């Protein structure tokens, strides 16, 4: 069962090879057996999952209609609400916070009969690129247990890579779905901003955040998008998306489609990553794509721009965690000011504090013009450059990250860690869709990812392209050796 994609698993449920209960027990057992070594899950929901599975089996036995995701176990990043369960955001601050409502994404998955199996680890409040900022638990990369799984949706990526469940949800503010997907050799999509509702996702940078699926195959990612990609009145930035038919009319041909490559911007890529990227481009050519050079040099400013805008938004969003309305209240507090400051001092980890400080600084009266407003202007230029690029091409290809997964504790300098996001962040600033699809391995058998970026609302196009790429170069079906076996 573990070698199957979600789509295949769902088909085996429909043809009565497996019941939903069997599937659920099977994956719960894999989690129990393998996750102590990986640390992908912060919580599992055996009772909830099994009762949903039994209910589904009974309904199916009565001949009733079942949903598109029936019997597929799904893990959810622990910054997305599942009603009555903890939403910790991997922070000590929210260790006691139970969600009062379902995120729209959770609701839509369950309405299509997915089985919510547990919550996955992340960098605290989704701030990070390695999962090393989780205040609760370490997560290891299933391809190399000494290495990070990437971040911030590292738990979600590692869970799929070790086939602890076939689909997970992550969130992507600057690369947090795509970079861990690349590090763990799975597929991950960051949808067009507004395509998936943010209602019930704990906000980090509200103008950047998107929930996105991670899975074993592009087909599975597309399937989840057909379920999640709808307008939601609970999210004021939610958009009306047209196509919910991602792969159905797809014939696999890309003759004449133009793929833009920002060659100058990629010139400093390390040789290993660069060789892998070149091979991926050759594959795209064999699909009939035409390669054109585009200019996205402006993206060299994207990290500086992002770390002003994202921290500004984070400092505002995280103001609600005060120990009164949300979060653990410091016991020693004697008055209101104490309650705020002691609770925040004890509750937030160092990376989160750093970002709140930076964000408050760039928004402060004396510096707003120099930093926040300036960054907003550069953001507008970045958007413009992408628009110009899309006049020359149908999609853009880049690597996902500058390197393969790195060893834990290897990157000490925060600025070097921020460089991890150099190829992913511009996409969030410009509200574009982008997919990360496995594109091979380095000599140490660590995965790389190819990023395909689409114009706004072109999520189906990049899924089709990734799907065709994956057919020609099926790296996403490879499983880390250690976890490529049944549990007894
Ligand atoms: N790595 C980036 C950051 O640290 C992006 C995180 C994300 O996408 N949530 O902010």
Coordinates of C-alpha atoms and ligand atoms in Angstrom, one line a residue:
X1 CA 0.0 0.0 0.0
X2 CA 2.8 2.4 0.9
X3 CA 4.2 2.5 -2.7
X4 CA 0.9 3.7 -4.1
X5 CA 0.0 7.3 -4.9
X6 CA -3.2 8.7 -3.3
X7 CA -5.0 8.4 -6.6
X8 CA -4.1 4.7 -6.8
X9 CA -5.0 4.1 -3.2
X10 CA -8.4 5.7 -3.7
X11 CA -9.0 3.4 -6.7
X12 CA -8.1 0.3 -4.6
X13 CA -10.7 1.5 -2.1
X14 CA -13.3 1.9 -4.8
X15 CA -12.7 -1.6 -6.3
X16 CA -12.9 -3.1 -2.8
X17 CA -9.2 -4.2 -2.6
X18 CA -8.9 -2.3 0.7
X19 CA -11.4 -0.9 3.1
X20 CA -10.9 2.6 4.5
X21 CA -10.3 1.1 7.9
X22 CA -7.6 -1.1 6.5
X23 CA -5.9 1.8 4.9
X24 CA -6.1 3.9 8.0
X25 CA -4.8 1.2 10.3
X26 CA -2.0 0.5 7.8
X27 CA -0.7 4.1 7.8
X28 CA -1.2 4.6 11.5
X29 CA 1.1 1.6 11.9
X30 CA 3.7 3.0 9.6
X31 CA 3.7 6.3 11.6
X32 CA 4.0 4.4 14.8
X33 CA 6.9 2.3 13.5
X34 CA 8.9 4.8 11.5
X35 CA 8.0 8.2 12.9
X36 CA 10.1 8.0 16.1
X37 CA 13.1 8.1 13.7
X38 CA 11.8 10.9 11.6
X39 CA 9.7 13.2 13.9
X40 CA 7.3 14.3 11.2
X41 CA 4.1 14.2 13.3
X42 CA 3.4 16.3 16.3
X43 CA 0.1 14.4 16.9
X44 CA -1.9 11.6 15.4
X45 CA -5.6 11.1 15.6
X46 CA -6.2 7.3 15.6
X47 CA -9.7 7.5 17.0
X48 CA -10.9 10.3 14.9
X49 CA -9.4 8.8 11.8
X50 CA -10.7 5.2 12.4
X51 CA -14.2 6.4 13.2
X52 CA -14.3 8.4 10.0
X53 CA -12.9 5.3 8.1
X54 CA -15.6 3.1 9.5
X55 CA -18.3 5.5 8.8
X56 CA -17.0 5.8 5.2
X57 CA -16.9 2.0 4.8
X58 CA -20.5 1.7 6.0
X59 CA -21.6 4.3 3.6
X60 CA -19.8 2.7 0.7
X61 CA -21.3 -0.7 1.6
X62 CA -24.7 0.8 1.4
X63 CA -24.0 1.9 -2.1
X64 CA -23.9 5.6 -1.2
X65 CA -21.8 8.1 -3.0
X66 CA -18.3 8.8 -1.6
X67 CA -16.0 11.8 -2.0
X68 CA -13.1 12.4 -4.4
X69 CA -10.6 11.8 -1.6
X70 CA -12.4 8.9 0.0
X71 CA -10.1 6.7 2.2
X72 CA -6.9 8.9 1.6
X73 CA -5.1 9.6 4.8
X74 CA -3.9 13.2 5.0
X75 CA -1.5 14.9 7.4
X76 CA -2.0 18.6 8.2
X77 CA 0.7 21.1 9.0
X78 CA 0.2 22.2 12.6
X79 CA -0.6 25.8 11.8
X80 CA -3.9 24.8 10.1
X81 CA -6.9 24.3 12.3
X82 CA -8.6 21.0 12.8
X83 CA -11.5 21.6 15.1
X84 CA -11.1 20.4 18.7
X85 CA -7.4 19.4 18.1
X86 CA -4.4 21.3 19.2
X87 CA -2.9 23.9 16.8
X88 CA 0.5 24.5 18.3
X89 CA 2.4 26.1 15.3
X90 CA 5.3 24.2 16.9
X91 CA 5.5 27.0 19.5
X92 CA 5.6 26.7 23.3
X93 CA 3.2 29.6 23.3
X94 CA 0.3 27.6 21.8
X95 CA 1.0 24.3 23.4
X96 CA -2.5 24.5 25.0
X97 CA -4.4 25.9 22.1
X98 CA -7.3 23.9 20.8
X99 CA -8.9 25.0 17.5
X100 CA -12.4 26.3 17.9
X101 CA -13.2 25.7 14.2
X102 CA -12.0 23.9 11.1
X103 CA -9.9 25.7 8.6
X104 CA -11.8 25.9 5.3
X105 CA -9.1 23.6 3.8
X106 CA -9.7 21.0 6.5
X107 CA -13.5 21.2 6.0
X108 CA -13.2 20.8 2.2
X109 CA -10.9 17.7 2.6
X110 CA -13.2 16.0 5.1
X111 CA -16.3 16.9 2.9
X112 CA -14.6 14.8 0.2
X113 CA -14.0 12.0 2.7
X114 CA -10.3 12.4 3.2
X115 CA -9.1 10.9 6.5
X116 CA -7.3 13.4 8.7
X117 CA -4.6 11.4 10.3
X118 CA -2.5 13.9 12.3
X119 CA -0.7 17.2 12.5
X120 CA 2.9 17.7 11.2
X121 CA 5.9 19.6 12.5
X122 CA 7.1 23.0 11.3
X123 CA 9.4 25.8 12.1
X124 CA 7.8 27.9 14.8
X125 CA 4.9 29.9 13.3
X126 CA 6.3 28.7 9.9
X127 CA 9.4 30.9 10.2
X128 CA 12.4 29.0 8.8
X129 CA 13.8 26.9 6.1
X130 CA 15.0 23.8 8.0
X131 CA 12.5 22.9 10.7
X132 CA 15.3 23.6 13.2
X133 CA 13.1 26.4 14.6
X134 CA 10.4 24.1 15.8
X135 CA 10.2 24.6 19.6
X136 CA 8.7 21.1 20.0
X137 CA 10.5 18.5 18.1
X138 CA 13.3 17.8 15.6
X139 CA 12.4 16.4 12.2
X140 CA 14.8 14.4 10.1
X141 CA 15.0 14.0 6.3
X142 CA 14.0 10.5 5.4
X143 CA 16.7 10.4 2.7
X144 CA 19.4 11.2 5.1
X145 CA 18.5 11.2 8.8
X146 CA 21.4 13.6 9.8
X147 CA 20.0 16.2 7.4
X148 CA 17.1 18.7 7.7
X149 CA 13.9 18.1 5.8
X150 CA 13.7 21.7 4.8
X151 CA 11.2 24.1 6.1
X152 CA 8.9 25.4 7.3
X153 CA 6.6 22.5 6.2
X154 CA 9.4 20.0 6.9
X155 CA 7.1 17.6 8.8
X156 CA 4.6 17.5 6.0
X157 CA 7.4 16.8 3.4
X158 CA 9.1 14.1 5.5
X159 CA 5.8 12.4 6.2
X160 CA 5.1 12.0 2.4
X161 CA 8.7 11.0 1.6
X162 CA 8.7 8.1 4.1
X163 CA 5.2 7.2 2.9
X164 CA 3.7 7.8 6.4
X165 CA 0.7 9.1 4.5
X166 CA 0.3 9.9 0.8
X167 CA -0.8 13.5 1.1
X168 CA -0.1 16.4 3.5
X169 CA -0.9 20.1 3.6
X170 CA 1.8 22.7 4.1
X171 CA 1.8 26.5 4.0
X172 CA 4.1 28.6 1.8
X173 CA 4.9 32.2 2.7
X174 CA 8.3 32.3 1.0
X175 CA 9.0 28.7 -0.1
X176 CA 7.8 26.6 2.8
X177 CA 6.0 24.0 0.6
X178 CA 8.4 23.9 -2.3
X179 CA 11.8 23.9 -0.6
X180 CA 11.0 21.0 1.9
X181 CA 9.3 19.2 -1.0
X182 CA 12.5 19.5 -3.0
X183 CA 14.7 18.4 0.0
X184 CA 12.5 15.3 0.6
X185 CA 11.9 14.3 -3.0
X186 CA 8.1 14.9 -3.1
X187 CA 5.8 17.1 -5.1
X188 CA 4.6 20.4 -3.6
X189 CA 2.4 23.2 -5.0
X190 CA 2.2 26.8 -3.9
X191 CA -1.1 27.9 -5.5
X192 CA -1.9 31.4 -6.9
X193 CA -2.5 33.7 -3.9
X194 CA -6.1 33.6 -3.0
X195 CA -6.8 30.3 -4.7
X196 CA -6.9 28.3 -1.5
X197 CA -8.7 29.9 1.5
X198 CA -6.5 31.1 4.3
X199 CA -9.3 30.9 6.8
X200 CA -8.1 28.8 9.7
X201 CA -4.5 29.0 8.7
X202 CA -2.6 30.8 11.5
X203 CA -1.3 34.0 9.8
X204 CA 2.4 34.7 9.3
X205 CA 2.6 37.2 6.3
X206 CA -1.0 37.7 5.2
X207 CA -0.1 39.1 1.8
X208 CA 2.2 36.1 1.1
X209 CA 0.7 33.0 2.8
X210 CA -0.9 30.2 0.9
X211 CA -1.8 26.7 1.9
X212 CA -0.5 24.1 -0.6
X213 CA -0.6 20.3 -1.0
X214 CA 2.4 17.9 -0.9
X215 CA 2.2 14.4 -2.3
X216 CA 3.9 11.5 -4.0
X217 CA 2.8 12.6 -7.5
X218 CA 1.6 15.7 -9.4
X219 CA -1.7 13.9 -10.1
X220 CA -2.3 13.8 -6.3
X221 CA -1.5 17.4 -5.9
X222 CA -3.9 18.3 -8.7
X223 CA -6.6 16.2 -7.1
X224 CA -6.2 18.1 -3.9
X225 CA -6.4 21.4 -5.7
X226 CA -9.6 20.4 -7.4
X227 CA -11.0 20.1 -3.9
X228 CA -9.3 23.1 -2.2
X229 CA -9.3 25.6 -5.0
X230 CA -12.6 27.4 -4.5
X231 CA -13.7 30.8 -3.4
X232 CA -14.4 31.1 0.3
X233 CA -16.5 34.0 1.7
X234 CA -14.5 33.7 5.0
X235 CA -11.3 34.9 3.3
X236 CA -11.5 38.4 1.8
X237 CA -8.6 37.7 -0.5
X238 CA -10.0 34.5 -1.9
X239 CA -10.4 34.5 -5.7
X240 CA -12.8 32.9 -8.1
X241 CA -10.9 30.2 -9.9
X242 CA -12.1 28.9 -13.3
X243 CA -10.8 25.5 -14.0
X244 CA -11.2 22.8 -11.4
X245 CA -10.3 20.2 -14.0
X246 CA -6.5 20.1 -13.6
X247 CA -5.4 17.0 -15.6
X248 CA -8.5 15.6 -17.2
X249 CA -8.1 17.1 -20.7
X250 CA -4.4 16.8 -20.7
X251 CA -2.9 15.0 -23.7
X252 CA 0.8 15.3 -22.6
X253 CA 1.9 17.6 -25.4
X254 CA 3.8 20.8 -25.0
X255 CA 4.8 21.5 -28.6
X256 CA 5.4 25.2 -28.9
X257 CA 5.1 26.0 -25.2
X258 CA 7.8 28.4 -24.1
X259 CA 9.6 27.9 -20.9
X260 CA 11.5 31.0 -19.7
X261 CA 14.8 30.6 -17.8
X262 CA 16.4 33.6 -16.0
X263 CA 19.9 32.6 -16.9
X264 CA 21.8 35.6 -15.5
X265 CA 19.9 35.3 -12.2
X266 CA 21.0 31.6 -11.9
X267 CA 24.6 32.1 -12.8
X268 CA 25.9 31.5 -9.2
X269 CA 24.2 28.1 -8.8
X270 CA 26.6 25.5 -7.4
X271 CA 27.8 22.9 -10.0
X272 CA 25.8 20.0 -8.5
X273 CA 22.5 21.8 -8.5
X274 CA 23.2 23.4 -11.8
X275 CA 24.0 20.0 -13.5
X276 CA 20.7 18.7 -12.2
X277 CA 18.8 21.7 -13.4
X278 CA 20.4 21.4 -16.9
X279 CA 19.2 17.8 -17.1
X280 CA 15.7 18.8 -16.2
X281 CA 15.7 21.4 -19.0
X282 CA 16.7 18.8 -21.5
X283 CA 13.7 16.7 -20.4
X284 CA 11.4 19.7 -20.9
X285 CA 12.9 20.0 -24.4
X286 CA 12.1 16.4 -25.2
X287 CA 8.4 17.2 -24.3
X288 CA 8.4 19.7 -27.0
X289 CA 9.0 22.9 -25.0
X290 CA 11.0 25.7 -26.4
X291 CA 13.4 27.4 -24.0
X292 CA 13.7 31.1 -24.0
X293 CA 15.9 33.4 -21.9
X294 CA 14.2 35.9 -19.7
X295 CA 15.4 38.6 -17.4
X296 CA 14.5 38.3 -13.7
X297 CA 17.6 40.0 -12.4
X298 CA 15.4 42.0 -10.1
X299 CA 15.0 38.9 -8.0
X300 CA 18.4 39.5 -6.4
X301 CA 16.4 42.0 -4.3
X302 CA 13.7 39.5 -3.4
X303 CA 15.2 38.3 -0.1
X304 CA 15.7 41.8 1.2
X305 CA 12.2 42.8 0.1
X306 CA 10.6 39.7 1.6
X307 CA 12.3 40.0 5.0
X308 CA 11.0 43.5 5.4
X309 CA 7.4 42.8 4.2
X310 CA 7.1 39.3 5.8
X311 CA 8.5 40.5 9.2
X312 CA 6.3 43.6 9.2
X313 CA 3.2 41.5 8.6
X314 CA 4.4 38.9 11.1
X315 CA 4.9 41.5 13.8
X316 CA 1.3 42.7 13.3
X317 CA -0.2 39.2 13.1
X318 CA 1.7 37.9 16.1
X319 CA 0.5 40.8 18.3
X320 CA -2.6 38.7 19.1
X321 CA -0.5 36.2 21.0
X322 CA -0.6 38.0 24.3
X323 CA -1.3 35.3 26.9
X324 CA -4.8 36.8 27.4
X325 CA -6.7 35.9 24.3
X326 CA -4.4 33.1 23.0
X327 CA -1.5 31.2 24.4
X328 CA 0.1 30.2 27.7
X329 CA 0.0 33.0 30.3
X330 CA 3.1 33.5 32.4
X331 CA 2.2 32.5 36.0
X332 CA 4.5 35.0 37.6
X333 CA 2.7 38.0 36.0
X334 CA 1.4 40.5 38.5
X335 CA -0.3 43.0 36.2
X336 CA -1.4 43.4 32.6
X337 CA 1.9 44.7 31.2
X338 CA 3.7 41.8 32.9
X339 CA 1.3 39.3 31.5
X340 CA 2.0 40.5 28.0
X341 CA 5.7 40.8 28.3
X342 CA 6.5 37.8 30.4
X343 CA 4.2 35.5 28.4
X344 CA 5.7 36.7 25.1
X345 CA 9.2 36.4 26.5
X346 CA 8.7 32.8 27.6
X347 CA 6.4 31.7 24.8
X348 CA 8.2 32.8 21.6
X349 CA 11.5 31.2 20.4
X350 CA 14.5 33.3 19.3
X351 CA 13.7 33.3 15.5
X352 CA 10.2 34.5 16.1
X353 CA 11.3 37.2 18.5
X354 CA 13.9 38.4 16.0
X355 CA 11.3 38.7 13.3
X356 CA 8.8 40.6 15.6
X357 CA 11.6 43.0 16.5
X358 CA 12.6 43.5 12.9
X359 CA 9.0 43.9 11.7
X360 CA 8.2 46.4 14.4
X361 CA 11.3 48.4 13.5
X362 CA 10.6 48.6 9.7
X363 CA 7.0 49.7 10.5
X364 CA 8.0 52.3 13.1
X365 CA 7.3 56.0 12.5
X366 CA 10.9 57.0 11.8
X367 CA 11.7 54.1 9.5
X368 CA 8.6 53.2 7.7
X369 CA 9.4 55.2 4.6
X370 CA 13.0 54.0 4.4
X371 CA 12.1 50.3 4.8
X372 CA 8.5 49.2 4.5
X373 CA 7.4 51.6 1.8
X374 CA 10.7 51.1 -0.1
X375 CA 10.2 47.4 0.0
X376 CA 6.6 47.7 -1.2
X377 CA 8.0 49.7 -4.2
X378 CA 10.5 47.0 -5.0
X379 CA 7.8 44.4 -4.7
X380 CA 5.8 46.3 -7.4
X381 CA 8.9 46.1 -9.6
X382 CA 9.2 42.4 -9.0
X383 CA 5.6 41.9 -10.0
X384 CA 6.2 44.0 -13.2
X385 CA 9.2 41.9 -14.1
X386 CA 7.3 38.7 -13.8
X387 CA 4.5 40.2 -16.0
X388 CA 7.0 41.1 -18.6
X389 CA 8.6 37.7 -18.5
X390 CA 5.2 36.1 -19.0
X391 CA 4.8 38.0 -22.2
X392 CA 7.7 36.0 -23.6
X393 CA 6.9 32.6 -22.1
X394 CA 4.2 30.3 -20.8
X395 CA 6.0 29.1 -17.7
X396 CA 9.3 29.8 -15.9
X397 CA 11.7 27.1 -14.8
X398 CA 14.3 27.5 -12.0
X399 CA 15.8 25.2 -9.3
X400 CA 13.8 25.2 -6.0
X401 CA 16.7 25.7 -3.7
X402 CA 20.4 26.5 -4.2
X403 CA 21.5 23.2 -2.6
X404 CA 20.3 19.8 -1.6
X405 CA 19.3 19.1 2.0
X406 CA 22.0 20.2 4.4
X407 CA 23.1 18.6 7.7
X408 CA 21.4 19.7 10.9
X409 CA 23.1 22.7 12.6
X410 CA 25.2 23.3 9.5
X411 CA 23.8 26.8 8.8
X412 CA 24.4 29.0 11.8
X413 CA 24.2 32.4 10.2
X414 CA 20.6 33.6 9.8
X415 CA 21.4 35.4 6.6
X416 CA 22.8 32.3 5.0
X417 CA 19.6 30.5 6.0
X418 CA 17.5 33.2 4.4
X419 CA 19.4 32.6 1.2
X420 CA 17.7 29.2 1.0
X421 CA 14.7 31.1 -0.3
X422 CA 16.3 32.9 -3.1
X423 CA 14.5 31.0 -5.9
X424 CA 11.1 30.7 -4.2
X425 CA 10.4 34.0 -2.5
X426 CA 9.7 36.1 -5.6
X427 CA 6.8 33.9 -6.4
X428 CA 5.1 34.8 -3.1
X429 CA 5.8 38.5 -3.5
X430 CA 4.1 38.3 -7.0
X431 CA 1.2 36.1 -5.9
X432 CA 2.1 33.5 -8.6
X433 CA 1.6 29.7 -8.6
X434 CA 4.7 27.4 -8.5
X435 CA 5.2 23.7 -8.2
X436 CA 8.3 21.8 -7.0
X437 CA 8.7 18.4 -8.7
X438 CA 11.6 16.0 -7.9
X439 CA 14.3 16.3 -10.5
X440 CA 17.0 13.8 -9.5
X441 CA 19.6 13.2 -6.9
X442 CA 23.2 14.3 -6.0
X443 CA 26.0 11.8 -5.5
X444 CA 24.9 11.3 -1.9
X445 CA 21.4 10.4 -3.0
X446 CA 19.8 13.6 -1.8
X447 CA 17.0 14.9 -3.9
X448 CA 16.7 18.1 -5.9
X449 CA 13.6 19.8 -7.1
X450 CA 12.7 21.6 -10.3
X451 CA 10.4 24.7 -9.9
X452 CA 7.9 25.5 -12.5
X453 CA 6.3 29.0 -12.1
X454 CA 3.1 30.0 -13.8
X455 CA 1.4 33.3 -14.4
X456 CA -1.4 34.2 -12.0
X457 CA -4.2 31.5 -12.0
X458 CA -2.2 29.2 -14.3
X459 CA -2.0 26.6 -11.6
X460 CA -3.5 23.9 -13.9
X461 CA -0.9 24.6 -16.6
X462 CA 2.1 24.2 -14.2
X463 CA 0.5 21.0 -12.8
X464 CA 0.2 19.6 -16.4
X465 CA 3.7 20.5 -17.2
X466 CA 5.0 19.0 -13.9
X467 CA 2.9 15.9 -14.6
X468 CA 4.4 15.5 -18.1
X469 CA 7.9 16.1 -16.7
X470 CA 7.3 13.5 -14.0
X471 CA 6.2 10.9 -16.6
X472 CA 9.4 11.5 -18.5
X473 CA 11.6 11.6 -15.3
X474 CA 9.8 9.6 -12.6
X475 CA 12.0 10.6 -9.6
X476 CA 9.0 11.2 -7.4
X477 CA 8.2 7.5 -7.3
X478 CA 11.5 6.7 -5.6
X479 CA 11.4 6.0 -1.9
X480 CA 14.2 6.4 0.7
X481 CA 15.7 2.9 1.1
X482 CA 15.3 2.8 4.9
X483 CA 11.5 3.3 4.7
X484 CA 10.9 1.3 1.5
X485 CA 9.6 -1.7 3.3
X486 CA 6.5 -3.0 5.1
X487 CA 6.2 -2.8 8.8
X488 CA 5.7 -6.1 10.5
Ligands
LIG1 N1 11.9 30.3 4.8 C1 11.1 31.5 4.7 C2 11.0 32.2 6.0 O1 11.7 31.8 6.9 C3 9.7 31.1 4.2 C4 8.9 30.5 5.3 C5 7.5 30.1 4.8 O2 7.3 30.0 3.6 N2 6.6 29.9 5.7 O3 10.3 33.1 6.2

